Amino acid sequence: MTPCIFPLQKVKDINKTSSGVLEKWPMRLNALPPRIKNENDNGFTLKVYNEDNKIWKKRVSYYGAMLKSLSYGGYRNVMDMNAGFGRFAAAMRKYQVWVMNVVPFDAKSNNLGIIYERGLIGTYMDWCDITDIILEMHRILRREGTVIIRDFKDIILKVKEITDRMIWEGGTLVKDDDHNGSSQEMIMIFNNTN
């Protein structure tokens, strides 16, 4: 359990709040989390946090344009398998969905505290081999569900190879819209029609 517990920041004055004062919901979602405000040795800075939020607002807008049923309540449960600062969940606020934020157990930064300070829910996951991940996604994906995979080209091609063997329908490759063609990332979309 020790790796799953993140310590509160230390304070010198007994009258101060260890983690800082949190805004009430929903302002809390976009307010600066105390762990960012008190820049720590994990490299969380205001600049990185703001850039991350901006990128994910743009991405979610792009996903909304691709998946028209997102606006009409076609999805209820969403999982962000590499949640960062909870940026995807925060950007999804305008949609009526529940987002589970997952932080990889071996991530170089422990962001789960920031996710909680934003008023979001999250967990750690010890992701195994990509084949095991795809099999688990296949197990939990509901009929009419969608999988969006954004990753580097070599990972996308490996996923495509696995999903082709599993006879997943789709696997549409979409251009990464973030960096005007300079990104190394790709997007693959699967729609479950079974």
mmCIF file of N, CA and C in Angstrom, residues 24 36 51 61 71:
data_model
loop_
_atom_site.group_PDB
_atom_site.id
_atom_site.type_symbol
_atom_site.label_atom_id
_atom_site.label_comp_id
_atom_site.label_asym_id
_atom_site.label_seq_id
_atom_site.Cartn_x
_atom_site.Cartn_y
_atom_site.Cartn_z
ATOM 1 N N LYS A 24 -14.614 24.875 -3.998
ATOM 2 C CA LYS A 24 -15.795 24.014 -4.039
ATOM 3 C C LYS A 24 -16.030 23.583 -5.491
ATOM 4 N N ILE A 36 0.274 21.956 -7.434
ATOM 5 C CA ILE A 36 0.905 22.702 -8.523
ATOM 6 C C ILE A 36 1.314 24.077 -8.006
ATOM 7 N N GLU A 51 -0.540 24.263 -20.075
ATOM 8 C CA GLU A 51 -0.371 23.759 -21.445
ATOM 9 C C GLU A 51 -1.078 22.423 -21.622
ATOM 10 N N SER A 61 -12.445 18.425 -27.944
ATOM 11 C CA SER A 61 -13.266 19.073 -28.963
ATOM 12 C C SER A 61 -13.184 18.298 -30.280
ATOM 13 N N SER A 71 -22.035 13.979 -27.834
ATOM 14 C CA SER A 71 -22.869 15.132 -27.478
ATOM 15 C C SER A 71 -24.289 14.737 -27.112
#
